Coordinates of N, CA and C and ligand atoms in Angstrom, one line a residue:
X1123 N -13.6 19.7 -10.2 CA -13.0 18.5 -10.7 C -14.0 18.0 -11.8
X1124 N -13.3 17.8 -13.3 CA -14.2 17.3 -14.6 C -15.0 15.9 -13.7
X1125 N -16.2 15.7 -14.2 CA -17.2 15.0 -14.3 C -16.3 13.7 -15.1
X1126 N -15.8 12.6 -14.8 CA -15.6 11.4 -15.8 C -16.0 10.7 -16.6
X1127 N -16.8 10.9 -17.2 CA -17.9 9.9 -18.4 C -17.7 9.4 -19.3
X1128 N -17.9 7.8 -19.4 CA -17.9 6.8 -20.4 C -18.9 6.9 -21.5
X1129 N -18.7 7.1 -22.6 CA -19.9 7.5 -23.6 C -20.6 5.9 -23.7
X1130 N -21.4 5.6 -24.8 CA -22.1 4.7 -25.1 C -20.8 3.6 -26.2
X1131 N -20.6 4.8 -26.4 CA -20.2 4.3 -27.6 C -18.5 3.4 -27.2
X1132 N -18.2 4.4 -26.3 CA -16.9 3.8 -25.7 C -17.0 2.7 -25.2
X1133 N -18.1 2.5 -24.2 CA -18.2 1.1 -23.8 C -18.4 0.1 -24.9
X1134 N -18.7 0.5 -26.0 CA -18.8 -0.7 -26.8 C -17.4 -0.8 -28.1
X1135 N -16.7 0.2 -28.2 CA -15.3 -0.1 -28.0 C -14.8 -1.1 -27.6
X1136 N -14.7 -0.5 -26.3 CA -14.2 -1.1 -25.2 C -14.2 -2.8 -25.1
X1137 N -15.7 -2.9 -25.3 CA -15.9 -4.2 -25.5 C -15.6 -5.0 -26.8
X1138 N -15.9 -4.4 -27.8 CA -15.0 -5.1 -28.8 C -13.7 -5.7 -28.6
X1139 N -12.8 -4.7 -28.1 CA -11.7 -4.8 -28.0 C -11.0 -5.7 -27.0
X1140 N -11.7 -5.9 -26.0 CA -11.5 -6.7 -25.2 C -12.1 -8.0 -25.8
X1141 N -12.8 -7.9 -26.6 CA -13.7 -9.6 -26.5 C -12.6 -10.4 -27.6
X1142 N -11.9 -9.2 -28.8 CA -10.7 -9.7 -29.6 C -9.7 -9.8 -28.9
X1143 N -9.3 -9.3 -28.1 CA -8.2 -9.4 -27.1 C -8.2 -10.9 -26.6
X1144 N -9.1 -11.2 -25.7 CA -9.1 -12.2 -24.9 C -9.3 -13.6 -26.1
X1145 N -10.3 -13.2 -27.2 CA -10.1 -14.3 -28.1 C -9.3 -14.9 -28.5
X1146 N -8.4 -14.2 -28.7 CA -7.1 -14.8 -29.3 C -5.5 -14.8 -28.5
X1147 N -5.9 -16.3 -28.1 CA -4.7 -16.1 -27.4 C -3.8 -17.6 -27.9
X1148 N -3.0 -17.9 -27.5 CA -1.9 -19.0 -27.8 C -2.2 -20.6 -27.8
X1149 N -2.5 -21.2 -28.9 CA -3.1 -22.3 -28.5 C -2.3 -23.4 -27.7
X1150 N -3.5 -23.9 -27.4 CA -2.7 -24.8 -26.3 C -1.8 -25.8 -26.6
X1151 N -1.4 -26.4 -28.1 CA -0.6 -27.5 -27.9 C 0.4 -26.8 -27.9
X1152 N 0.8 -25.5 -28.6 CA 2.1 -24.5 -28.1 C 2.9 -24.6 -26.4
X1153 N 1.4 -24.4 -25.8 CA 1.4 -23.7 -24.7 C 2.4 -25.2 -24.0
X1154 N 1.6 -26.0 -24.6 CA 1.7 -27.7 -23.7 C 3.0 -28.1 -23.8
X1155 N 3.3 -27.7 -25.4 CA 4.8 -28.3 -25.4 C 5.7 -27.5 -24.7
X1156 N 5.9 -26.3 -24.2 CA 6.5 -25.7 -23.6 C 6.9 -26.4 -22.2
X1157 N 5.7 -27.4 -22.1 CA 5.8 -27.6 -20.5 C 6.5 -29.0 -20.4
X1158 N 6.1 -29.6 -21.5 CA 6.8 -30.9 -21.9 C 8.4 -31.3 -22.6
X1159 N 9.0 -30.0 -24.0 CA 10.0 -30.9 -24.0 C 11.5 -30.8 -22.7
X1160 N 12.2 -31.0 -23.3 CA 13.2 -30.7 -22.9 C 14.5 -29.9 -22.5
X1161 N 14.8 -29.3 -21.9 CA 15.4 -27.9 -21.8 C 17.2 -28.2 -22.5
X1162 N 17.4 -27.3 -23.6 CA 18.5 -27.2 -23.7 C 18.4 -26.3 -24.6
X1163 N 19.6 -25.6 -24.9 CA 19.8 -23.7 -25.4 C 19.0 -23.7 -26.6
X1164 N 19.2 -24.9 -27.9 CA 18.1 -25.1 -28.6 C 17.1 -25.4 -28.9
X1165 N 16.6 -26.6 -27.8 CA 15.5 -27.3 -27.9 C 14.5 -25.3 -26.9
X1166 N 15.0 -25.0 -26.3 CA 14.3 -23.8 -25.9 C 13.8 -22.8 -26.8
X1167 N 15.2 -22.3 -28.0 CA 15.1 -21.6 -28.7 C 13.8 -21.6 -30.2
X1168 N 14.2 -22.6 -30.2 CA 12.7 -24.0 -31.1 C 11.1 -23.5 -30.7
X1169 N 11.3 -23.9 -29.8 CA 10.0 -23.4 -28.8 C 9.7 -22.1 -28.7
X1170 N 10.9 -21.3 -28.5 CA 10.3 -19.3 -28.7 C 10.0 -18.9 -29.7
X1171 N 11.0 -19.9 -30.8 CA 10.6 -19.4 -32.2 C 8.7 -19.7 -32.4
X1172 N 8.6 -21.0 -31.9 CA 7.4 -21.2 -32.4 C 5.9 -20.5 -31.6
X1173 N 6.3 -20.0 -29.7 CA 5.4 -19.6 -29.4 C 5.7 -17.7 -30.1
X1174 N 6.8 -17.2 -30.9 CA 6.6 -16.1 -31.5 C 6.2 -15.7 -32.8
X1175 N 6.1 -17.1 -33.3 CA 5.3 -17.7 -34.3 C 3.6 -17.3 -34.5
X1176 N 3.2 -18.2 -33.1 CA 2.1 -18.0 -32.5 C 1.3 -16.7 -32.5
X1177 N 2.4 -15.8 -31.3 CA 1.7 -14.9 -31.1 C 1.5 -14.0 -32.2
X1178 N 2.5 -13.8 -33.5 CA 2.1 -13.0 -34.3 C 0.7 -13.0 -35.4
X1179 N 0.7 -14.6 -35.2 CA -1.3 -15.4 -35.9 C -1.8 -14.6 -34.8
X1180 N -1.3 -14.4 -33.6 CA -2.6 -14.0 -32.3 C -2.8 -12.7 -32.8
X1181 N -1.3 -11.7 -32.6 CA -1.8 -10.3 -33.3 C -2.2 -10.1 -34.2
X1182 N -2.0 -10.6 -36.0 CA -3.1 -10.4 -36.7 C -4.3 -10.3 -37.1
X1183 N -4.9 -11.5 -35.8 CA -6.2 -11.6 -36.1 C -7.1 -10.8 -35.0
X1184 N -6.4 -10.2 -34.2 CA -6.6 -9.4 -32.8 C -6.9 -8.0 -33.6
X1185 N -5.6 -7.5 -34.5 CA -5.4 -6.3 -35.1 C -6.8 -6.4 -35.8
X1186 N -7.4 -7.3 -36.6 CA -8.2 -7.4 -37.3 C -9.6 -7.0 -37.0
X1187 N -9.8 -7.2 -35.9 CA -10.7 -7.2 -35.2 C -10.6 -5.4 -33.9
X1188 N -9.8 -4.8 -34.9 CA -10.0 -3.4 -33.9 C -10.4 -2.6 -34.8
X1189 N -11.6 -2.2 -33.9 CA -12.7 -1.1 -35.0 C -12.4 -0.1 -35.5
X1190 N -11.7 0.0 -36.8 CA -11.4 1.0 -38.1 C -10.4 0.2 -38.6
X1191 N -10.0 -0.5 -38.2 CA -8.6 -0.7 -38.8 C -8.9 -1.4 -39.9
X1192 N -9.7 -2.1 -40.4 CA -9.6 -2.9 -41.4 C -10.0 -1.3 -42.5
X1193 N -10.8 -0.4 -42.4 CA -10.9 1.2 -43.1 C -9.9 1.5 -43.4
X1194 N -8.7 1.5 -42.5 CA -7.2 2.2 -43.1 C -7.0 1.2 -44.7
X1195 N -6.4 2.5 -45.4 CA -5.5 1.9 -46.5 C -5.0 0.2 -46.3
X1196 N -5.1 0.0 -47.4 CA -4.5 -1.6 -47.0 C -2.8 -1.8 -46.6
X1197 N -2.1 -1.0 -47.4 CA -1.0 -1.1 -47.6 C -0.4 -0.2 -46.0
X1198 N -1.4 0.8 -45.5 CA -1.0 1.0 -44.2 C -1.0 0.3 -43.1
X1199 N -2.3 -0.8 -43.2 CA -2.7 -2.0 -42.3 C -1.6 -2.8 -42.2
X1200 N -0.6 -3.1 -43.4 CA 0.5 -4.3 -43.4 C 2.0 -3.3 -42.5
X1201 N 1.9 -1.9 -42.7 CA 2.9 -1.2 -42.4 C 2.9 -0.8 -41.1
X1202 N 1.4 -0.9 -40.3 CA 1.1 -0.8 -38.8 C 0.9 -1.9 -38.0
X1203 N 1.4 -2.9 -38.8 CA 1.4 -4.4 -38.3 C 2.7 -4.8 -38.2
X1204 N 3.8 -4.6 -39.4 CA 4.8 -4.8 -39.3 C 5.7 -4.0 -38.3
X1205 N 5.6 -2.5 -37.9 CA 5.9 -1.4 -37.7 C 5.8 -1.9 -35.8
X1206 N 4.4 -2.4 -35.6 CA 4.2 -2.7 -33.9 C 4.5 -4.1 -33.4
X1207 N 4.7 -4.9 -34.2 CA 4.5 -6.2 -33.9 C 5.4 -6.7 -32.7
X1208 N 6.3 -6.5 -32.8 CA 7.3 -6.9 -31.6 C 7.0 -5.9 -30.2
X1209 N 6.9 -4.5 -30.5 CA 6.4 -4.3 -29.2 C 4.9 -4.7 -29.0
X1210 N 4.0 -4.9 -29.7 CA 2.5 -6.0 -29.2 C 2.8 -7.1 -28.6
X1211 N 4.0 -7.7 -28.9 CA 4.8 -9.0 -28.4 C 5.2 -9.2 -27.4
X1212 N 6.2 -7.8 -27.0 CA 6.4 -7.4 -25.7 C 5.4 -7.5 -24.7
X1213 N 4.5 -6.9 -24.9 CA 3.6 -6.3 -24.1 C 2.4 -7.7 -23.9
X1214 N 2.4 -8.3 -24.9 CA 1.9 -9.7 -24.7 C 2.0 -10.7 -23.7
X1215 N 3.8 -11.0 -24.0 CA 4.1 -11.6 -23.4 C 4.9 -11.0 -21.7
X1216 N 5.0 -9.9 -21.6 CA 4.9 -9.2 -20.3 C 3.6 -9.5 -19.8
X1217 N 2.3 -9.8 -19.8 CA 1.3 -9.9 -19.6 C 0.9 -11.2 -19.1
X1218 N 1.4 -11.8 -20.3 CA 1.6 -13.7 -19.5 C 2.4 -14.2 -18.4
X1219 N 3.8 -12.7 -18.4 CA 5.1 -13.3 -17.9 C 4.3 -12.6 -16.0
X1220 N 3.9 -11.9 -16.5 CA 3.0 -11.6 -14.7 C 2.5 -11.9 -14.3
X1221 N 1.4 -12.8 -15.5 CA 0.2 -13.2 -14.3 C 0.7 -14.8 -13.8
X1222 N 0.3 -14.9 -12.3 CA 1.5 -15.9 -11.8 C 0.0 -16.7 -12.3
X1223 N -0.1 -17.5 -13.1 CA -1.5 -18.5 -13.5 C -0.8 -20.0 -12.7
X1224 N -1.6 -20.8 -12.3 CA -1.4 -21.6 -11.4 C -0.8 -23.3 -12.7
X1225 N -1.0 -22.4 -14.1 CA -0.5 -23.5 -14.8 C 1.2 -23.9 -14.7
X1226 N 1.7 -23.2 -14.1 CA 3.5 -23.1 -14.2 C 3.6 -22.8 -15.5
X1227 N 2.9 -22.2 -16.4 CA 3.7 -22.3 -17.5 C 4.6 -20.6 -17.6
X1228 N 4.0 -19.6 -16.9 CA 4.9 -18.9 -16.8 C 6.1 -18.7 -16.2
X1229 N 6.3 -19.7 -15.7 CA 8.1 -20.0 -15.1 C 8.8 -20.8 -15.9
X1230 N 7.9 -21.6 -16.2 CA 9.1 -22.7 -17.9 C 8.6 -21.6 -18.6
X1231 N 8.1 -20.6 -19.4 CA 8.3 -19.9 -20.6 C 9.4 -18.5 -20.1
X1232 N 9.8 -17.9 -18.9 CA 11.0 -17.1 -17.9 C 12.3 -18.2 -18.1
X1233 N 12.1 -19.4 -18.1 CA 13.3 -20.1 -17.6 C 13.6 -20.6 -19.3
X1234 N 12.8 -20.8 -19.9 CA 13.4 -21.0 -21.5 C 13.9 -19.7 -22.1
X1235 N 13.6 -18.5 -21.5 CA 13.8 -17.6 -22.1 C 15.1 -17.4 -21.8
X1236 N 15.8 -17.7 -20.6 CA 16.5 -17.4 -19.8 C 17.9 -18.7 -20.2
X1237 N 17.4 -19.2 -20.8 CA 18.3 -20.3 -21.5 C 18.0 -20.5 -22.9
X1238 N 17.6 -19.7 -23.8 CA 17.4 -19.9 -25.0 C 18.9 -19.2 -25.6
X1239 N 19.7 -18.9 -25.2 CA 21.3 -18.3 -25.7 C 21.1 -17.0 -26.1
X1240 N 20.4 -15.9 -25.1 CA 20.1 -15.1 -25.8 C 20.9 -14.0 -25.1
X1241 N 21.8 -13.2 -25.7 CA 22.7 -12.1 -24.9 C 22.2 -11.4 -23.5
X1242 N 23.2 -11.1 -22.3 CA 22.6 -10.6 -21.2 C 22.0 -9.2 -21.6
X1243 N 23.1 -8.6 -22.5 CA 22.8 -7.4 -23.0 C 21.2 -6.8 -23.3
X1244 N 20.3 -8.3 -23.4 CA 19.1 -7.9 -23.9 C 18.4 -8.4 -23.1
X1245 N 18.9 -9.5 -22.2 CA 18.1 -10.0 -21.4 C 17.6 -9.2 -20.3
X1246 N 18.5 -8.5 -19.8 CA 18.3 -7.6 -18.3 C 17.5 -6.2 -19.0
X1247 N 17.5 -5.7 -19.8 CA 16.2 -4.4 -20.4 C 15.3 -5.6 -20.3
X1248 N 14.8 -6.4 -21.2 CA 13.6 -7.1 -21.3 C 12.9 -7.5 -19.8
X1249 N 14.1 -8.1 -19.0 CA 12.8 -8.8 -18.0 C 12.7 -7.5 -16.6
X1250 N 13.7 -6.2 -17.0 CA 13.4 -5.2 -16.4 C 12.0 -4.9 -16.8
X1251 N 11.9 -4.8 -18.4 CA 10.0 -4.2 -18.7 C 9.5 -5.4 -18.7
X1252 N 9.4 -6.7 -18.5 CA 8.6 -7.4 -17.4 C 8.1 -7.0 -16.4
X1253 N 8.8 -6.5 -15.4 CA 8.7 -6.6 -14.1 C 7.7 -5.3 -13.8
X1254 N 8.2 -4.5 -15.0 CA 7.8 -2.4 -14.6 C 6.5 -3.4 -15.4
X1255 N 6.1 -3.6 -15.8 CA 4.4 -4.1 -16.6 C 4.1 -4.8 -15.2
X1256 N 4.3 -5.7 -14.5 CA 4.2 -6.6 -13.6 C 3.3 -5.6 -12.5
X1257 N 4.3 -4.8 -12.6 CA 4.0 -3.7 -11.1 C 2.6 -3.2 -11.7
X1258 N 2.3 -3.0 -12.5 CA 1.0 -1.8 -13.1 C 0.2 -1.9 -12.7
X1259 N 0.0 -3.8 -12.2 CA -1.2 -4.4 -12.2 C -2.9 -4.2 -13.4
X1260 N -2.1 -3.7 -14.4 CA -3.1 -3.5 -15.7 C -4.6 -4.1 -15.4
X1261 N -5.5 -4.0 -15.8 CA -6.5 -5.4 -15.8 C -6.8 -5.2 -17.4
X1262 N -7.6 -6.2 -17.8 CA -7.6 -6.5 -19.1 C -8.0 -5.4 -20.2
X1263 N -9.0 -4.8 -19.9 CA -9.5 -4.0 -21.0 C -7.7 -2.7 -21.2
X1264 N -7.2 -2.6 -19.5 CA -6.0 -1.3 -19.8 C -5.1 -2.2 -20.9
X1265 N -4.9 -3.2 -20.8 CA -4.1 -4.5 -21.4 C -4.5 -4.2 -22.9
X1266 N -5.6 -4.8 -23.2 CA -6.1 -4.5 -24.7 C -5.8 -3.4 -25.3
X1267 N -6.3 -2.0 -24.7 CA -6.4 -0.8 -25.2 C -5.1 -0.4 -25.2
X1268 N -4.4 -0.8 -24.6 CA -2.7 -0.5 -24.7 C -1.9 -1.1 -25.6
X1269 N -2.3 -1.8 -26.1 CA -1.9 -2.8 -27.3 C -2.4 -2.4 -28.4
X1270 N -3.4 -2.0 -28.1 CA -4.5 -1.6 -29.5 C -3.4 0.0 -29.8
X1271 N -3.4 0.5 -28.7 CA -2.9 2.1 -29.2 C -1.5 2.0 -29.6
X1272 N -0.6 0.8 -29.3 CA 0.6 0.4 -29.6 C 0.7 0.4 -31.4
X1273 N -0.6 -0.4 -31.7 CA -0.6 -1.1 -33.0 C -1.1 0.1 -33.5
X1274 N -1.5 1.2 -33.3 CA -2.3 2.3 -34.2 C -1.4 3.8 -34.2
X1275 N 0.1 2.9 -34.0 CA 1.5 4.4 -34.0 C 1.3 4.9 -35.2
X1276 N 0.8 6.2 -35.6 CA 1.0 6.3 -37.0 C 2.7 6.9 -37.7
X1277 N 3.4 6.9 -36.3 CA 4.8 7.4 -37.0 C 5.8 6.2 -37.3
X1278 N 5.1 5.3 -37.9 CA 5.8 3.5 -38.4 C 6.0 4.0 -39.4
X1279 N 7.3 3.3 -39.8 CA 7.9 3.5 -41.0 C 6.6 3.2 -42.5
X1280 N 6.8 4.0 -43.1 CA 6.1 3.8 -44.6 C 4.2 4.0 -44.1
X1281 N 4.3 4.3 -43.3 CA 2.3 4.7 -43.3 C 2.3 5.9 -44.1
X1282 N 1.2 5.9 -44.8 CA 1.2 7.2 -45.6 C 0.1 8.3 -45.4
X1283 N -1.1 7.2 -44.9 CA -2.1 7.9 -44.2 C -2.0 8.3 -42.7
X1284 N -1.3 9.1 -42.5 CA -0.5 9.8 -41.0 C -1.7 9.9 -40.1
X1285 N -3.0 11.0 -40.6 CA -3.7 11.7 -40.0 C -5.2 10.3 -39.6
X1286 N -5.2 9.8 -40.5 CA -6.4 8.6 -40.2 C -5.8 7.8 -39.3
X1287 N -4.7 7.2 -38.8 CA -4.4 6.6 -37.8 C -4.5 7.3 -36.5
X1288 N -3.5 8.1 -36.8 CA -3.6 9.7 -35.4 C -5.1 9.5 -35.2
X1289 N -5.7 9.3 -35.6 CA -7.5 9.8 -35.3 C -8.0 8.8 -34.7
X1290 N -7.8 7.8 -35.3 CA -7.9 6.5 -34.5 C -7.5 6.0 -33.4
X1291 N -5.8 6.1 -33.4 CA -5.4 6.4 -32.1 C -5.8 6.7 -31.0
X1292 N -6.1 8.0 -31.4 CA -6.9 9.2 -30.1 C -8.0 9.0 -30.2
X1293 N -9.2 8.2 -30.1 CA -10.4 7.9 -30.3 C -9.7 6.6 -28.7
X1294 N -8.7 6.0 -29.5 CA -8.5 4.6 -28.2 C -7.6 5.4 -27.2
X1295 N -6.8 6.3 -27.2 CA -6.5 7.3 -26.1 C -7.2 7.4 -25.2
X1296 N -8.3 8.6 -25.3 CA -8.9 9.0 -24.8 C -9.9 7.8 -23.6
X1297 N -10.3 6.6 -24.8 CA -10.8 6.1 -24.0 C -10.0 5.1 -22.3
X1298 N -8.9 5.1 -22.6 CA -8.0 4.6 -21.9 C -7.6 5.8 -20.5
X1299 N -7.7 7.1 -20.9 CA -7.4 8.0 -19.7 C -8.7 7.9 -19.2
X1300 N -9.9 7.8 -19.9 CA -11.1 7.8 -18.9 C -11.0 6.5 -18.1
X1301 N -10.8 5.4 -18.5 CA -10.7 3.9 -17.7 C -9.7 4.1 -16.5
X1302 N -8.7 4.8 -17.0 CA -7.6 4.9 -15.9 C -8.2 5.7 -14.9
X1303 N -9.1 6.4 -15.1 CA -9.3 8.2 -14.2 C -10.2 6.9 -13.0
X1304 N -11.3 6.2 -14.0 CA -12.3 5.1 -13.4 C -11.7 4.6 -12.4
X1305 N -10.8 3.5 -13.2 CA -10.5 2.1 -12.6 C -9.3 2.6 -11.5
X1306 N -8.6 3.9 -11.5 CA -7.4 3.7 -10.3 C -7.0 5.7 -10.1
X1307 N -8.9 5.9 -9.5 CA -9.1 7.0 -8.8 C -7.9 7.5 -8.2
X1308 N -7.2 6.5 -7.1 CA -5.9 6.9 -6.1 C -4.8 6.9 -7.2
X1309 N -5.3 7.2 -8.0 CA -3.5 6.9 -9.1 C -3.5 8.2 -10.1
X1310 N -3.5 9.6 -9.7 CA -3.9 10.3 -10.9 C -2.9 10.4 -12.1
X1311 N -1.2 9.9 -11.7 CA -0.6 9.7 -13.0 C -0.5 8.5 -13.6
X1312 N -1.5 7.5 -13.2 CA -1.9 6.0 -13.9 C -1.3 6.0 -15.2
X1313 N -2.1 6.9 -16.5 CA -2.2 7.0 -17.4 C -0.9 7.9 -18.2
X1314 N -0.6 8.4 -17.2 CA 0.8 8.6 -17.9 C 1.8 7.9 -17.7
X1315 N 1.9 7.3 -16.4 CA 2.9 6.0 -16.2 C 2.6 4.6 -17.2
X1316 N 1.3 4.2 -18.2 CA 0.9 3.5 -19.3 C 1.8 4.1 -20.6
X1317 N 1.4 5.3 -20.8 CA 2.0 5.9 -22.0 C 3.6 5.9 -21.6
X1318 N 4.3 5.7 -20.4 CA 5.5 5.9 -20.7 C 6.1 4.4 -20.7
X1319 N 5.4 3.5 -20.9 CA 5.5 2.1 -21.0 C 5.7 2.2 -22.7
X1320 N 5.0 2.9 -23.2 CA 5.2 2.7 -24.6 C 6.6 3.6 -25.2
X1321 N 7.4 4.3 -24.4 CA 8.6 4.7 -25.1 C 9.7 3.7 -24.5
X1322 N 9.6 2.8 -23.2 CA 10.6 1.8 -23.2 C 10.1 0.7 -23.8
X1323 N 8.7 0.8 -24.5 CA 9.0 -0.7 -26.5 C 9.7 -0.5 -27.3
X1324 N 9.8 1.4 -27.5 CA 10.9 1.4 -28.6 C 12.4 0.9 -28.6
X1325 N 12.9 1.3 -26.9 CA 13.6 1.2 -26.4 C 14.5 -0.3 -27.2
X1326 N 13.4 -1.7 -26.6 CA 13.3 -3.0 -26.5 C 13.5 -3.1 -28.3
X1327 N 12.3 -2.2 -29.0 CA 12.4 -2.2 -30.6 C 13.3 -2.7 -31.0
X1328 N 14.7 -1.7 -31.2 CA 15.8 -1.5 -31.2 C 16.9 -2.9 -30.8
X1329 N 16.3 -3.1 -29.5 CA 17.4 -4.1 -29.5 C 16.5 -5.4 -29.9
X1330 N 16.0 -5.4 -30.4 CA 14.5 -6.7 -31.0 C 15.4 -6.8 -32.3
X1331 N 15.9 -5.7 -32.7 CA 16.8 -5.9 -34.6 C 17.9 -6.4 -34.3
X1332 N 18.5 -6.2 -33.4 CA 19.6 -6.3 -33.3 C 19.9 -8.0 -32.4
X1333 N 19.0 -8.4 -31.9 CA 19.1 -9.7 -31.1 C 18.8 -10.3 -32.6
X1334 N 17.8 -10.0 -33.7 CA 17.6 -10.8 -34.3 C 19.0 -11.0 -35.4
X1335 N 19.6 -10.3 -35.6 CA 20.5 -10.2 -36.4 C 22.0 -10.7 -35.7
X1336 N 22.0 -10.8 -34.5 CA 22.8 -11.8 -33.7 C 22.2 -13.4 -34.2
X1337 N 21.1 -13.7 -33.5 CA 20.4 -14.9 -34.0 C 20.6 -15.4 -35.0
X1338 N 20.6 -14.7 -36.1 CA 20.5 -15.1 -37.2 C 22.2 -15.3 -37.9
X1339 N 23.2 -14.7 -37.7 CA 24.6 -14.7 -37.4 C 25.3 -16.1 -37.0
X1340 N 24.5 -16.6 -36.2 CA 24.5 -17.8 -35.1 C 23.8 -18.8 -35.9
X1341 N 23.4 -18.3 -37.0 CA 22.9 -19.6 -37.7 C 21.3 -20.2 -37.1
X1342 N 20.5 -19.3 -36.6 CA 19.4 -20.0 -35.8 C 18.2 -20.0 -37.4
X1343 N 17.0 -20.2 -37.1 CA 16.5 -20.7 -37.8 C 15.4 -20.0 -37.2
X1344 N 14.6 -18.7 -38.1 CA 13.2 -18.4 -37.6 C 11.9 -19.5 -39.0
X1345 N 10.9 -18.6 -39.0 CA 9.9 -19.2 -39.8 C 9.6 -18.4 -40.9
X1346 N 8.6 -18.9 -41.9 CA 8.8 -17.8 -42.7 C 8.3 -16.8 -42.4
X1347 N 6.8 -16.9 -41.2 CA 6.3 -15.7 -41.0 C 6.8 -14.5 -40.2
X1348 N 7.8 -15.3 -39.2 CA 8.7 -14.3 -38.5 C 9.8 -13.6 -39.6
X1349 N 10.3 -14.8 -40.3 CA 11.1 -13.8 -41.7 C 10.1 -12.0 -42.1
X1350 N 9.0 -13.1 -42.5 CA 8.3 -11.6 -43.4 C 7.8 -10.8 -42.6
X1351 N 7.5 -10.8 -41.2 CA 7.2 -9.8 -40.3 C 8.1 -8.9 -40.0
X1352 N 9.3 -9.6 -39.6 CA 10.2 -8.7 -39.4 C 11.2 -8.5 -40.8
X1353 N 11.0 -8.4 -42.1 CA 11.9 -8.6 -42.8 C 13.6 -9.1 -42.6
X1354 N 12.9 -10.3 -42.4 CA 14.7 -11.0 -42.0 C 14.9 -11.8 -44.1
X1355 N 15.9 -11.8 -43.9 CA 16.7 -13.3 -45.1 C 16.6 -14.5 -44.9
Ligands
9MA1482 C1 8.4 -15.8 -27.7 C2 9.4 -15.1 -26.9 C3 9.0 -14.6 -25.7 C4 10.0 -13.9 -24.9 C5 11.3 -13.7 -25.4 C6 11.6 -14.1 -26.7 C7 13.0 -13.9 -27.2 C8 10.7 -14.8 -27.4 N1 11.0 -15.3 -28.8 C9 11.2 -14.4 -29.8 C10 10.9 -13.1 -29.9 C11 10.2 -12.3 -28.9 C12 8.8 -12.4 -28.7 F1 8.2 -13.4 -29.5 C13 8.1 -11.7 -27.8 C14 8.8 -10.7 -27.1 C15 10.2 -10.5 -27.3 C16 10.9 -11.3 -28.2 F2 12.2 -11.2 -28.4 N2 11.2 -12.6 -31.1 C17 11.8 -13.6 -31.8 C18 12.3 -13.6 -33.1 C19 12.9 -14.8 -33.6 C20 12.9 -15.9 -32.8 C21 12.4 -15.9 -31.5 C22 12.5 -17.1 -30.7 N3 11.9 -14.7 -31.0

């Protein structure tokens, strides 16, 4: 049975990645008003827009802070941003939608979602990969590193430097099968039950264009940064 070893260097990885992770998270008057206004299919929808608002300031500056990435091409940096952002989102806000935090705010941010007029069609995939994240019981650093390897797909539309991301990638791979081997000994397909979380994002991807192009059909109203992230009109 291979010997498991965390290099030096991994752990300080690791730690980066975590210390930007947990840095940036949703500020609180976001968080606050979620708890405060009042529930109806718009005044909810107001609110997602603006905590999806949010999170995408959270993923930029998070992305920013993952060691190489600012090295990639620039024009690949905006294309592996744009390219992950909604499944980082996913996986974000699956992460909030689990942990039962004793603020309630994860049941008014379930129950606005759940009333923001958004098709069943998409609702029942989504709070199914809630629940499959829920089960994982991740802890933070698998959380981070899973997000991080989310954001560093080099097969996103328009990247051009293929092989420097791939390298990168597999530099935060690797360090993630060693954490899993670590942190959940009794679990030896851990790590492949993680990576197969990342083919139901695409899954979610898919219907992420398509909910938005309902939304927007319906006359709703995103921001400009959700416009230019996701290239909406
Ligand atoms: C903040 C939030 C949390 C859970 C579910 C939803 C629907 C949202 N809100 C949105 C999402 C989105 C996201 F932010 C994270 C995960 C999946 C997502 F669909 N995408 C968009 C795009 C335009 C407007 C909104 C309101 N919106």
């Amino acid at each position: 049975k291979e010997k498991v070893e965390i290099t030096k260097e991994q752990r300080a990885l690791i730690k980066a990645i975590l210390d930007a992770y947990n840095r940036h998270q949703i500020p609180q008057d976001v968080t606050k008003k979620l708890l405060q206004e009042q529930y109806s299919a718009e005044e909810n929808f107001l609110l997602l827009t603006e905590v999806a608002t949010s999170q995408v300031q959270v993923l930029v500056e998070f992305t920013k802070n993952i060691p190489g990435f600012l090295s990639l091409d620039r024009e690949d940096q905006i294309a592996l941003l744009k390219g992950s952002a909604v499944e980082a989102m996913f996986l974000r806000s699956a992460q909030v939608l689990s942990e039962k935090k004793p603020s309630g705010y994860t049941e008014v941010l379930e129950e606005r979602i759940r009333k923001s007029g958004m098709s069943e069609e998409f609702m029942t995939p989504m709070f199914n990969f809630y629940k499959s994240i829920g089960e994982l019981h991740m802890t933070q650093e698998e959380q981070a590193l899973l997000t991080t390897i989310t954001i560093l797909t080099p097969d996103r539309p328009y990247v051009k430097s293929h092989e420097a991301v791939e390298r990168l990638q597999e530099t935060m791979l690797d360090v993630l099968r060693k954490l899993c081997v670590l942190q959940h000994p009794q679990e030896p397909q851990y790590f492949a039950r993680l990576l197969g979380r990342l083919t139901e994002l695409r899954t979610l991807h898919h219907y992420h264009v398509e909910m938005l192009t309902s939304w927007k059909t319906n006359d709703h109203k995103f921001t400009p940064l959700l416009c230019e992230i996701w290239d909406v009109q």
